Short mmCIF file of C-alpha atoms in Angstrom, two decimals:
data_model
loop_
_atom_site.label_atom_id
_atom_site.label_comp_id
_atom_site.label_asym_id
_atom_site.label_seq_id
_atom_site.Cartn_x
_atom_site.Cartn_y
_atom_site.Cartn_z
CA UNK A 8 118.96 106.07 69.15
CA UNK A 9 118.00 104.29 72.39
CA UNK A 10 120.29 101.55 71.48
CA UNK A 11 123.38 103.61 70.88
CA UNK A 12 122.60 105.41 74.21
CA UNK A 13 122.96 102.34 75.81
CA UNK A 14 125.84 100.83 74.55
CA UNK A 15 127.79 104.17 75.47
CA UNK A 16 126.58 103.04 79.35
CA UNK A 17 128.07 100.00 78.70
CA UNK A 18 131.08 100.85 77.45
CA UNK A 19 131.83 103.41 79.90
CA UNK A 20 130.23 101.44 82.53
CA UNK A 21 133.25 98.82 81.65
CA UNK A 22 135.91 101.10 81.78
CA UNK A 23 134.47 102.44 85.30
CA UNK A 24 134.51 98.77 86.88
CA UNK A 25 137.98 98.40 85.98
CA UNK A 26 138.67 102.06 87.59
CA UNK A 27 137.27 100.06 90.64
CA UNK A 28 138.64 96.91 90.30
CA UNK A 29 142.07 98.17 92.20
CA UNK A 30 139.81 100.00 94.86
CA UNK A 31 138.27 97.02 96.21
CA UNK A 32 141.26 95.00 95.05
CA UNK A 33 139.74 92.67 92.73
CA UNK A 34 141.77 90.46 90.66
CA UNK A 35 141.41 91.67 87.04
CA UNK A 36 142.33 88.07 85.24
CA UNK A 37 140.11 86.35 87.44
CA UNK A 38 137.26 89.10 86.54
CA UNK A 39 138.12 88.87 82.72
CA UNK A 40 137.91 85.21 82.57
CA UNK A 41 134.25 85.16 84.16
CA UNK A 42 133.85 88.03 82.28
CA UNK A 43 134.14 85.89 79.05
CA UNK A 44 132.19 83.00 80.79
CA UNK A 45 129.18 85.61 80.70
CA UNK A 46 129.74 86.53 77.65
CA UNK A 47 129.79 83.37 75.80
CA UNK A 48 126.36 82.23 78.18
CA UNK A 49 124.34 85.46 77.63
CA UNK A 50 125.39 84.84 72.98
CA UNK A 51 124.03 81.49 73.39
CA UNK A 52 121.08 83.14 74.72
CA UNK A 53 120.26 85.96 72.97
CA UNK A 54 122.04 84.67 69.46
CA UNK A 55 121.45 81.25 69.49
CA UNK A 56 124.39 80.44 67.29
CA UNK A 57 124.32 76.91 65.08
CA UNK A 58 127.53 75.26 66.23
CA UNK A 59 126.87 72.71 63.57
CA UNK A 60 128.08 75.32 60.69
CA UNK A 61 131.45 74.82 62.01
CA UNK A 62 134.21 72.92 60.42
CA UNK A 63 137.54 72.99 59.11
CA UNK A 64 136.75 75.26 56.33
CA UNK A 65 135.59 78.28 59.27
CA UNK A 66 138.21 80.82 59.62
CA UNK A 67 140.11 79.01 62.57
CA UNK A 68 143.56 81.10 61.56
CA UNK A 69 141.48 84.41 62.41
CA UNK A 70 139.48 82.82 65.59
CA UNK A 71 142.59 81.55 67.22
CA UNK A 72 144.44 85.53 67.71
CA UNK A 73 141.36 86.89 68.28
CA UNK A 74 141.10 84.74 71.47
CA UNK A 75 144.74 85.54 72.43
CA UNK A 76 144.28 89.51 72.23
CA UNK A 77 140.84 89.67 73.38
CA UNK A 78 141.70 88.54 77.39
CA UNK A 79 145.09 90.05 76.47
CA UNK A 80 143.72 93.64 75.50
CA UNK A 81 141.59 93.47 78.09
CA UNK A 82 144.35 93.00 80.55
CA UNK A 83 146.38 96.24 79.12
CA UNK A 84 143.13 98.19 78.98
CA UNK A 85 142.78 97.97 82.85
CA UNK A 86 146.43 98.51 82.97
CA UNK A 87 145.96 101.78 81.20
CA UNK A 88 142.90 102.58 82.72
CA UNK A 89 144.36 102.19 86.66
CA UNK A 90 147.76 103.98 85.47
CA UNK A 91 146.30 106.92 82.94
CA UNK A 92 142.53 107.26 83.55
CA UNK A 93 139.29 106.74 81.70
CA UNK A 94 139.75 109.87 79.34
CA UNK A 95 142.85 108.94 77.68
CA UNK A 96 141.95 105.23 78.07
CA UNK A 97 138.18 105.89 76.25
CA UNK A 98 140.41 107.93 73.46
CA UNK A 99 142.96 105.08 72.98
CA UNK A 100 140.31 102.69 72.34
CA UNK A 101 138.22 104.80 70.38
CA UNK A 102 141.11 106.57 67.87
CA UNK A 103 141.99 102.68 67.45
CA UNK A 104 139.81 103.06 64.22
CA UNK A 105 142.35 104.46 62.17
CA UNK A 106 143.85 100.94 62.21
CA UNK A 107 140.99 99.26 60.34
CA UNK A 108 141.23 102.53 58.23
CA UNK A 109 144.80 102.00 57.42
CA UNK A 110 144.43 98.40 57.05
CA UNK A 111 141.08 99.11 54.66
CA UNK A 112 143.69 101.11 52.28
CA UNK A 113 147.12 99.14 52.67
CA UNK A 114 145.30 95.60 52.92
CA UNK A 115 141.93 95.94 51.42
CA UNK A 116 143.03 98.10 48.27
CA UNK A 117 139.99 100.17 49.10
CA UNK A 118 140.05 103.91 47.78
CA UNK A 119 140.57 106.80 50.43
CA UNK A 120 138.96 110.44 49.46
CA UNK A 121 140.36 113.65 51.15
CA UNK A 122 137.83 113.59 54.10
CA UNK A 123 139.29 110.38 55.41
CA UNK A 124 143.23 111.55 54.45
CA UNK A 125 142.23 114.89 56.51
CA UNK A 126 140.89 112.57 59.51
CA UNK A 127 143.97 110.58 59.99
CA UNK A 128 145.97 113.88 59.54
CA UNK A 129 143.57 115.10 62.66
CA UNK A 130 143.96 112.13 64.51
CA UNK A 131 147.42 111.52 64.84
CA UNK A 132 148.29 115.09 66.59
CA UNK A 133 145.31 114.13 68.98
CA UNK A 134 146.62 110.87 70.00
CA UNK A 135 149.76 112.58 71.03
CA UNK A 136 148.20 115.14 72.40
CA UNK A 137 146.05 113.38 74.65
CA UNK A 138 148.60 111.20 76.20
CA UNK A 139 151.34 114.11 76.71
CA UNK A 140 152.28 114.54 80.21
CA UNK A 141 153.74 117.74 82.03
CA UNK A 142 156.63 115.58 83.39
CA UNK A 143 157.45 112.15 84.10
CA UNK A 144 158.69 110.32 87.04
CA UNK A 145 159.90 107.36 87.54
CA UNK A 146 156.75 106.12 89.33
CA UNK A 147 155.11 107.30 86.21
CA UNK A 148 157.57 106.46 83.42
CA UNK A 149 156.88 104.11 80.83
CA UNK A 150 152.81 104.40 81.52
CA UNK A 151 152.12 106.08 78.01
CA UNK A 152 152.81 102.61 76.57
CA UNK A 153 149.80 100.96 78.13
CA UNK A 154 147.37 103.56 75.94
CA UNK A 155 149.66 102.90 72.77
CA UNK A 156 148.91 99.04 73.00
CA UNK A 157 145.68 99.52 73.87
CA UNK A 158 145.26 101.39 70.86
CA UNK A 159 147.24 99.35 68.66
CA UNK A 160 145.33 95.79 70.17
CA UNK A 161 141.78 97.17 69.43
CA UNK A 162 142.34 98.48 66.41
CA UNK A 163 143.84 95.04 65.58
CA UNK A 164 141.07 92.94 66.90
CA UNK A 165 138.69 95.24 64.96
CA UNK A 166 140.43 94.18 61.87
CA UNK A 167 140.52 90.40 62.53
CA UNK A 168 136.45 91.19 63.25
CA UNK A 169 135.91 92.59 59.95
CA UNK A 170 137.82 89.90 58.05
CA UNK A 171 135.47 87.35 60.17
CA UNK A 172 132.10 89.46 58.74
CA UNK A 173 133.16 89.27 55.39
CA UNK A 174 133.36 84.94 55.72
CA UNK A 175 129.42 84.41 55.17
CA UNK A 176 129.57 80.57 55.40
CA UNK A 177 129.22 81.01 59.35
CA UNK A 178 126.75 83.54 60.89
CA UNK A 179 128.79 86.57 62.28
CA UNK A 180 126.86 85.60 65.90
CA UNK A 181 127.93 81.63 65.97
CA UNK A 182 131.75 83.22 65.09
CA UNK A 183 131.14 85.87 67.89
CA UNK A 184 130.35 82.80 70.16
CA UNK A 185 133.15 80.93 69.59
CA UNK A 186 135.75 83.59 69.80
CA UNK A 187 134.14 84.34 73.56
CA UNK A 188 134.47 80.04 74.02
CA UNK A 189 138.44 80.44 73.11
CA UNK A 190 138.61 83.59 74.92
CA UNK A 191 137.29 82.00 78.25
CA UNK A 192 139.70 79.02 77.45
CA UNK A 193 142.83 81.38 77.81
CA UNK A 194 141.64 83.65 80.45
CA UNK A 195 140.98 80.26 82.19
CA UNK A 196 144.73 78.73 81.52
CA UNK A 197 146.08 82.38 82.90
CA UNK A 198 144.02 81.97 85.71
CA UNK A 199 144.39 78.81 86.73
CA UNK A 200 148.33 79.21 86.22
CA UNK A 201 148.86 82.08 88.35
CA UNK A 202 146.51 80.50 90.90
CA UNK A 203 149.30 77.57 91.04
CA UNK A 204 152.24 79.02 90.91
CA UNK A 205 150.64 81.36 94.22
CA UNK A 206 150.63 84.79 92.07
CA UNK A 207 146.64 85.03 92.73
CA UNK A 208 144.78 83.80 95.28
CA UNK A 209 140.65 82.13 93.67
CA UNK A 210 138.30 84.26 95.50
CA UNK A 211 134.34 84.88 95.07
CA UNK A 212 134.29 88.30 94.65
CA UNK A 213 136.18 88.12 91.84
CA UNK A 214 133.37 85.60 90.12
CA UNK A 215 130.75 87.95 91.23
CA UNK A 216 132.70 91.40 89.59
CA UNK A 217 133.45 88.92 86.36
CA UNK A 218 129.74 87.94 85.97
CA UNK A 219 129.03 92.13 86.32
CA UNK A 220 131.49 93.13 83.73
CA UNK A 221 130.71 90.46 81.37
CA UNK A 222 127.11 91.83 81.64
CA UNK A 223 127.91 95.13 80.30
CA UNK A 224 130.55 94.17 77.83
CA UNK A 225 128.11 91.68 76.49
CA UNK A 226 125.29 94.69 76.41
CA UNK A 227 127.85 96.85 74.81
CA UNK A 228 127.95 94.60 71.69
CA UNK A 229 124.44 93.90 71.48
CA UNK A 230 122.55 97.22 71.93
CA UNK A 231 125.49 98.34 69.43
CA UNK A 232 124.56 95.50 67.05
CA UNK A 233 120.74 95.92 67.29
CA UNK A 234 121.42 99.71 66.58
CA UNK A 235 123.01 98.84 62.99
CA UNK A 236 119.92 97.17 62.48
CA UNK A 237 117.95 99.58 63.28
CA UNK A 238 119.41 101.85 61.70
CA UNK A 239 120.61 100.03 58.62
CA UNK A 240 120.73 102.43 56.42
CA UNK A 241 122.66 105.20 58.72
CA UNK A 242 125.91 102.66 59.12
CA UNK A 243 128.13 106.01 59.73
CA UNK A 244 125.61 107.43 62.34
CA UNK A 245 126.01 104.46 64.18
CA UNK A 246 129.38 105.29 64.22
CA UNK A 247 129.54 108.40 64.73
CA UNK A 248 127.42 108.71 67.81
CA UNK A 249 128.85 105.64 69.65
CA UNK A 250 132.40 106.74 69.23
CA UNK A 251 131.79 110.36 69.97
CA UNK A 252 129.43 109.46 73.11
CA UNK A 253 131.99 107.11 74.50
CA UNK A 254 134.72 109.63 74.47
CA UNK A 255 132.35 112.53 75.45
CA UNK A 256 130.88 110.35 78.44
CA UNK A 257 134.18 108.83 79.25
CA UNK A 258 135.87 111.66 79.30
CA UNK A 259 133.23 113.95 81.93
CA UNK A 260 133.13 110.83 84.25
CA UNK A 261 136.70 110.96 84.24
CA UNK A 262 136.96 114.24 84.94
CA UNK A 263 134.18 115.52 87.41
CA UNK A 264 134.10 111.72 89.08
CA UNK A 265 137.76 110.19 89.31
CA UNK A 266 138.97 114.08 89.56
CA UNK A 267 141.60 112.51 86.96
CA UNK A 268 143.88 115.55 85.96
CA UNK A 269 144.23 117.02 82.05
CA UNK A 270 146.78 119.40 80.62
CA UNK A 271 145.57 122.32 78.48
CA UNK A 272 147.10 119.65 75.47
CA UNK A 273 145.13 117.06 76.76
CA UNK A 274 141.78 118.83 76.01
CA UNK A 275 143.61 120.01 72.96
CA UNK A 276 143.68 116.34 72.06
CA UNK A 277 139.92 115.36 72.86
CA UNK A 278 138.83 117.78 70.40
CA UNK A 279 140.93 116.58 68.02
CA UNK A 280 140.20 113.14 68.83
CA UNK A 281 136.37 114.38 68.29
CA UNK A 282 137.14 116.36 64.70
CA UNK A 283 139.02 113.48 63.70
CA UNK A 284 136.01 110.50 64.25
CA UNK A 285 133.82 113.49 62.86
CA UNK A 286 135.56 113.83 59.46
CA UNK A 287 136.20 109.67 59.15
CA UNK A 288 132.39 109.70 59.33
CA UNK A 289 131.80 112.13 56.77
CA UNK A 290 134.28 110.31 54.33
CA UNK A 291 132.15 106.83 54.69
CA UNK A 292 129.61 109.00 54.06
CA UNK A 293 131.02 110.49 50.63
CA UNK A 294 132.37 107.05 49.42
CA UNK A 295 128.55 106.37 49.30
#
């Protein structure tokens, strides 16, 4: 369980960096772009993927929009986060399952049972729960959309990830490193576009919070990987506890730390949000 612990720091150790990032006014696409950099180095160190594997026949048509969304998502996450919060944020992200679970049925042909009918019937209500606001003004107008796409994005990249597990003539590690290669690659073109046309101005700081954030979103997806494999034959516990601990943890730093203000229907929604990842688990659990 040690592993899952710490992938929920790392996770919600990202999401409180880029609560930071506009308090000591660091340039998010500059830190996402390094953020990749460290990403990519710390998979060729820990992985050690075989480059050689690749060729025309890898998936290249799934590779190439994962590396579009990934610095893209990334960018509407810290949107989300500096406009809505870590709570809602965390439950965007983490309710961005029901994508993959959608996609398993409409896609995949796979079966659903009534658990995992019942959990997208739970989760819906809690996603609109959570990001209901009292009122809205025209300062804060418009803001729900930035947890919407950050749902939507995740839940897509998750499905483009699963697709690239199931290809078994490249190691899912040497595909994770060259999705974080590409990814770098466009952060890099944003970056180095904005930094010409004047919108951004290159600054070390910005390499320094990069190499920091790529740290723990690097740790996030290997302390989550090596508890799968530890725990290989408890696949929905893994599940489970990770998204449960992320919202949990997300949402009592949000709350007690950032002071970040929920409606009665906001907690409404976390509980939901909670029942819902509960009752997905138990269906993977009855399919087996």
């Amino acid at each position: 369980m040690i592993f899952i612990v710490l992938s929920i720091c790392c996770s919600v150790t990202v999401a409180v960096l880029l609560k930071l990032a506009k308090r000591y006014q660091i340039s998010i696409i500059q830190a996402v772009a390094v953020n990749y950099f460290a990403a990519l180095l710390l998979c060729f160190l820990f992985f050690k993927p075989d480059v050689s594997l690749l060729n025309a026949a890898a998936p290249w048509q799934i590779y190439i929009p994962i590396a579009i969304l990934l610095p893209s998502v990334f960018l509407i996450l810290a949107a989300s986060i500096k406009n809505l919060g870590i709570v809602k944020t965390d439950i965007a992200q983490r309710l961005s399952l029901f994508i993959p679970v959608l996609a398993a049925f409409f896609i995949f042909k796979e079966d659903f049972n009534q658990l995992k009918i019942i959990g997208l019937a739970v989760g819906f209500p809690a996603i609109f729960l959570t990001f209901l606001r009292k009122a809205e003004t025209n300062e804060t107008k418009g803001n729900w959309l930035y947890p919407v796409l950050v749902f939507a994005g995740f839940g897509i990249i998750d499905v483009l990830f699963k697709q690239i597990a199931l290809y078994k003539a490249v190691p899912y590690t040497t595909s994770l490193f060259i999705v974080f290669a590409m990814a770098f690659v466009v952060a890099l073109v944003i970056v180095v576009f904005l930094a010409i046309t004047g919108k951004i101005r290159l600054q070390l700081v910005n390499l320094a919070c990069g190499l920091i954030l790529g740290l723990f979103n690097f740790g996030n997806i290997l302390f989550y990987m090596k508890a799968h494999k530890a725990l290989a034959n408890n696949p929905s516990t893994v599940f489970a506890a990770m998204n449960l601990g992320v919202i949990i943890v997300g949402s009592i730093i949000g709350i007690l730390v950032f002071k970040e203000k929920l409606t009665k229907l906001n907690y409404m929604g976390i509980l939901l949000a909670l029942a819902a990842v509960i009752i997905i688990t138990l269906s993977q659990n009855a399919v087996r």
